[in-house]
Coordinates of N, CA and C in Angstrom, one line a residue:
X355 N 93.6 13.1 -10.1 CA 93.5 12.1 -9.1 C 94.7 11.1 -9.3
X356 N 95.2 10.7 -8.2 CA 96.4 9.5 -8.7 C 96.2 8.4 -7.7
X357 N 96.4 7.2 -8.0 CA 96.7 6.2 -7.3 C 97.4 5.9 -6.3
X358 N 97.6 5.9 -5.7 CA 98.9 6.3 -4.4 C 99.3 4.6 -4.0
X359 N 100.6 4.3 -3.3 CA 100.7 2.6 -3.2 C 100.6 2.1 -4.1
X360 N 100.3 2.1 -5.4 CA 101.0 1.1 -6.4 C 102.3 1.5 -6.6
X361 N 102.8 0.2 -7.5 CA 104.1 0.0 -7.9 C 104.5 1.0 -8.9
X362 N 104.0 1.2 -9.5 CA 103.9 2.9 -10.5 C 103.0 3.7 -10.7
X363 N 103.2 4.9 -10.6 CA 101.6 5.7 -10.2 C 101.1 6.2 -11.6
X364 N 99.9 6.1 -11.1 CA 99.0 6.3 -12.1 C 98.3 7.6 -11.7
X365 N 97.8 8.4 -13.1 CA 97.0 9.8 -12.6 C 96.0 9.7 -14.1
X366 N 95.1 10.2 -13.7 CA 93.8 10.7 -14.5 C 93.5 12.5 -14.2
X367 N 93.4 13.0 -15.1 CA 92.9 14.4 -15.1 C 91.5 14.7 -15.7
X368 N 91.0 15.1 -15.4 CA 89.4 15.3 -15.5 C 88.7 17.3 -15.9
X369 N 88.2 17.2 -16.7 CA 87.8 18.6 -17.0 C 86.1 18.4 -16.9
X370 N 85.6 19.5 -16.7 CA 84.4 19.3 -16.0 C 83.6 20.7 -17.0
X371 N 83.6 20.9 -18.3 CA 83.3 22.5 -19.2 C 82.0 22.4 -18.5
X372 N 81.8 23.8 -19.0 CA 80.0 24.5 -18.4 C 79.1 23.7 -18.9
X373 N 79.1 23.5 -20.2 CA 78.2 22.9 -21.4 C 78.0 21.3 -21.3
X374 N 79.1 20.7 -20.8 CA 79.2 19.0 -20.5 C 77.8 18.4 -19.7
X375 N 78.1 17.6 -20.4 CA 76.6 16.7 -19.2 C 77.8 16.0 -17.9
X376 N 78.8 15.6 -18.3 CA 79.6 15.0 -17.4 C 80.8 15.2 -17.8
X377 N 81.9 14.9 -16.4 CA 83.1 15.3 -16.5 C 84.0 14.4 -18.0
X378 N 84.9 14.7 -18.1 CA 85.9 14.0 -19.9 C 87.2 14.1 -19.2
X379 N 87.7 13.0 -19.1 CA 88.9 12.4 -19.0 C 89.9 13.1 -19.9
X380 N 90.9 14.1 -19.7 CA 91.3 14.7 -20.9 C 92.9 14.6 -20.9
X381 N 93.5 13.7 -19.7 CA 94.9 13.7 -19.5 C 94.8 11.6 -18.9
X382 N 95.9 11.5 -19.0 CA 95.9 9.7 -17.9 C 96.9 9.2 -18.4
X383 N 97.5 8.9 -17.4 CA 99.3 7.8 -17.8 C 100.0 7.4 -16.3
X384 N 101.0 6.2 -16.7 CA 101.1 5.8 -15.7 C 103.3 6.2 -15.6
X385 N 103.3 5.8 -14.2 CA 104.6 6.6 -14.2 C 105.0 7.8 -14.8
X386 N 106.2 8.2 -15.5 CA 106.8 9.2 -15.3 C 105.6 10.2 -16.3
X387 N 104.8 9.8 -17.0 CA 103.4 10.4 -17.5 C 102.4 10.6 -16.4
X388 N 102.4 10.0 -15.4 CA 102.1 10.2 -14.4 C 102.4 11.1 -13.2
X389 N 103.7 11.4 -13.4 CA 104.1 12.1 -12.6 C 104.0 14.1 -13.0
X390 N 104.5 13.8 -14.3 CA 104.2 15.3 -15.6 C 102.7 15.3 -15.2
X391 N 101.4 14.9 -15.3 CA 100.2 15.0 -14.9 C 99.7 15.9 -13.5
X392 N 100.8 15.3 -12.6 CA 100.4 15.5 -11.1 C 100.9 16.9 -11.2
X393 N 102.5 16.9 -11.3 CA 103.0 18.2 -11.1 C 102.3 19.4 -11.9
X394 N 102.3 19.1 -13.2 CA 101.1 20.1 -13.8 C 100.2 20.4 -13.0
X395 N 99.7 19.9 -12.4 CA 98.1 20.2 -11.6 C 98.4 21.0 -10.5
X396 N 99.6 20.8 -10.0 CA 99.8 21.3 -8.3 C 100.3 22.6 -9.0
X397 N 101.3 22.6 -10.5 CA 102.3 24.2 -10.4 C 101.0 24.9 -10.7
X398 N 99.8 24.4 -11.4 CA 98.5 25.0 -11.6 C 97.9 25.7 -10.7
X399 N 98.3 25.0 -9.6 CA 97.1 25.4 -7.9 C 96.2 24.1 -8.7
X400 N 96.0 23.6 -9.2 CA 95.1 22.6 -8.9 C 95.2 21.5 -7.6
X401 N 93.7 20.7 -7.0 CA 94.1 19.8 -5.9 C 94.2 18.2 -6.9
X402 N 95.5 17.8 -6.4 CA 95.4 16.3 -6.8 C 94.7 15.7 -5.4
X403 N 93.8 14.4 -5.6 CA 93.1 13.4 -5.0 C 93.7 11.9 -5.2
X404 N 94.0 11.6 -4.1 CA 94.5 9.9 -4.3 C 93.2 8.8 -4.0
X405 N 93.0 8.4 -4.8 CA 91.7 7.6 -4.6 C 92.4 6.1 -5.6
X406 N 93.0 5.1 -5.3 CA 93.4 4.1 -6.6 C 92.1 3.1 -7.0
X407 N 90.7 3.0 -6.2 CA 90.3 2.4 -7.1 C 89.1 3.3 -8.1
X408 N 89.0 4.3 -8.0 CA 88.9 5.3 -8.6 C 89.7 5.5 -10.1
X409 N 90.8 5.7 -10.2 CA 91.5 5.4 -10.8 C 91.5 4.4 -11.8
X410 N 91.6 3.0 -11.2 CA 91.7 2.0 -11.9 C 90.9 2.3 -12.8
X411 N 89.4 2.4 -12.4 CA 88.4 2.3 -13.3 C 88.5 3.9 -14.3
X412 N 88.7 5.1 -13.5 CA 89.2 6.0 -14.5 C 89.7 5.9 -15.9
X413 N 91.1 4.8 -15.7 CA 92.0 4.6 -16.2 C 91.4 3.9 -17.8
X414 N 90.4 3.4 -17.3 CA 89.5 2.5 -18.6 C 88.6 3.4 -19.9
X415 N 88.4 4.4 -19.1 CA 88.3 5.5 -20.2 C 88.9 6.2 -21.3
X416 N 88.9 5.9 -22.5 CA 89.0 6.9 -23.2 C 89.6 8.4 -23.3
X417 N 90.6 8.8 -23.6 CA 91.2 10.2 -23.7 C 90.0 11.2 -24.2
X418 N 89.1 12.2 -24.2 CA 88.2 13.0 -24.7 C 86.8 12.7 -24.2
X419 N 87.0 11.3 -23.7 CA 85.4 11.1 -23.5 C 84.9 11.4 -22.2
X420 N 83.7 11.7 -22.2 CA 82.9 11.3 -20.8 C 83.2 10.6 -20.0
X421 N 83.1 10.7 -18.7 CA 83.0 9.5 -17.7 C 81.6 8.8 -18.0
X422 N 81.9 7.8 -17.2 CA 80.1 6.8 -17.7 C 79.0 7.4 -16.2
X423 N 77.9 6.7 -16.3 CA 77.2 7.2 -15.6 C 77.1 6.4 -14.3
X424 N 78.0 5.2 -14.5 CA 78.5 4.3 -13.5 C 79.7 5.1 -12.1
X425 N 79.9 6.1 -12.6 CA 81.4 6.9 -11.8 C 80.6 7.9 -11.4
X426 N 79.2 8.8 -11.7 CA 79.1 9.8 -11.6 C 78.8 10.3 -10.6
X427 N 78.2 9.6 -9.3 CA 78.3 9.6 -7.8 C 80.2 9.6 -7.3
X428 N 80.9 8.4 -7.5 CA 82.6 9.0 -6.9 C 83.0 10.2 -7.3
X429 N 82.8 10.5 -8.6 CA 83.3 11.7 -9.0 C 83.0 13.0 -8.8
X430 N 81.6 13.0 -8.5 CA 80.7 14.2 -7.8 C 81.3 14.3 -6.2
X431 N 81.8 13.0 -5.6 CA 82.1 13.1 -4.2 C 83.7 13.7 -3.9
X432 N 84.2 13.7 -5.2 CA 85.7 13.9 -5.1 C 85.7 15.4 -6.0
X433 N 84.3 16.0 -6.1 CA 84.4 17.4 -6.9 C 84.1 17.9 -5.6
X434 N 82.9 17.4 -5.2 CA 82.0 18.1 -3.8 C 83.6 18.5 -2.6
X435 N 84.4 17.7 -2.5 CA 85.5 17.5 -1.2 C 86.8 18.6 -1.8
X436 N 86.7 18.4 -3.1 CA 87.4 20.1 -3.9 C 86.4 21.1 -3.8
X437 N 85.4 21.2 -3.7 CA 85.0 22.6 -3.7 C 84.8 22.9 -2.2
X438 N 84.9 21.8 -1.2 CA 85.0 22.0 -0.1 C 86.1 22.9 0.3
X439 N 87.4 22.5 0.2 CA 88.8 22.8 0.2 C 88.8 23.9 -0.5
X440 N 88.3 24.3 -1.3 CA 88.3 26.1 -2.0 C 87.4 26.7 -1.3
X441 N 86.5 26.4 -1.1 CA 85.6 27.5 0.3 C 86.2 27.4 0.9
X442 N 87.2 26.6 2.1 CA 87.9 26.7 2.9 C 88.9 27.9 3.2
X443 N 89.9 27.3 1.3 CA 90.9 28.4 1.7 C 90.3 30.1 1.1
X444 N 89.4 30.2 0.5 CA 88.9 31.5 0.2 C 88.2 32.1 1.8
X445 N 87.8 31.2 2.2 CA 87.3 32.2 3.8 C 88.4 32.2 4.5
X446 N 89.7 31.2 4.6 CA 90.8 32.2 5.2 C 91.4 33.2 4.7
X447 N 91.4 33.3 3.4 CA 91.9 34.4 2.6 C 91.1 35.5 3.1
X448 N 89.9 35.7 3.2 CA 89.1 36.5 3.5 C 89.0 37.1 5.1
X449 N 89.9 35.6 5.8 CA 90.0 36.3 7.4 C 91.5 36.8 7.5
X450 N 92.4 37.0 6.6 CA 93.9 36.8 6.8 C 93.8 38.5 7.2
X451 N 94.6 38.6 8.1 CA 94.9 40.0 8.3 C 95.8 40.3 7.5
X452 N 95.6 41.9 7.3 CA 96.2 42.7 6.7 C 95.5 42.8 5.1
X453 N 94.5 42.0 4.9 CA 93.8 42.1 4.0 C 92.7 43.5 3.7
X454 N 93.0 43.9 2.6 CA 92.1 45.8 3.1 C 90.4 45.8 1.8

């Protein structure tokens, strides 16, 4: 996720293991740490999300920890609209011709 319109961008990366009760903050920096963050995610195929006040509060977390249970609705809403976007592109994958 990154902040988009501030004066230097900010990114939070988020891991979500099987076992977790909730997602863990496992990446976050602002500018050119910020930017190594994003691109990582995209050469990954990962989706970045611009959400800045999301973010902000992101940003207050801890490297390793949990998110609180205060975020756990935005962050479910910004996993739900990713896993949207992958059912998406897997049923066009699945409609692309020439596919056998």
């Amino acid at each position: 996720m990154t902040a988009a319109g501030s004066e230097r961008p900010s990114a939070v990366a988020l891991s979500y293991p099987d076992k977790a009760p909730a997602p863990i903050v496992v990446a976050k920096g602002y500018g050119v740490v910020a930017e190594s963050i994003m691109r990582e995610a995209r050469d990954n195929g990962l989706y970045v999300h611009a959400s800045p006040d999301l973010i902000r509060l992101l940003m207050q977390v801890d490297l390793d920890q949990q998110i609180p249970p205060e975020l756990y609705l935005a962050v479910a809403e910004v996993m739900a609209w990713i896993h949207g976007l992958e059912q998406a592109e897997d049923a066009a994958v699945q409609r692309s011709p020439g596919r056998s």
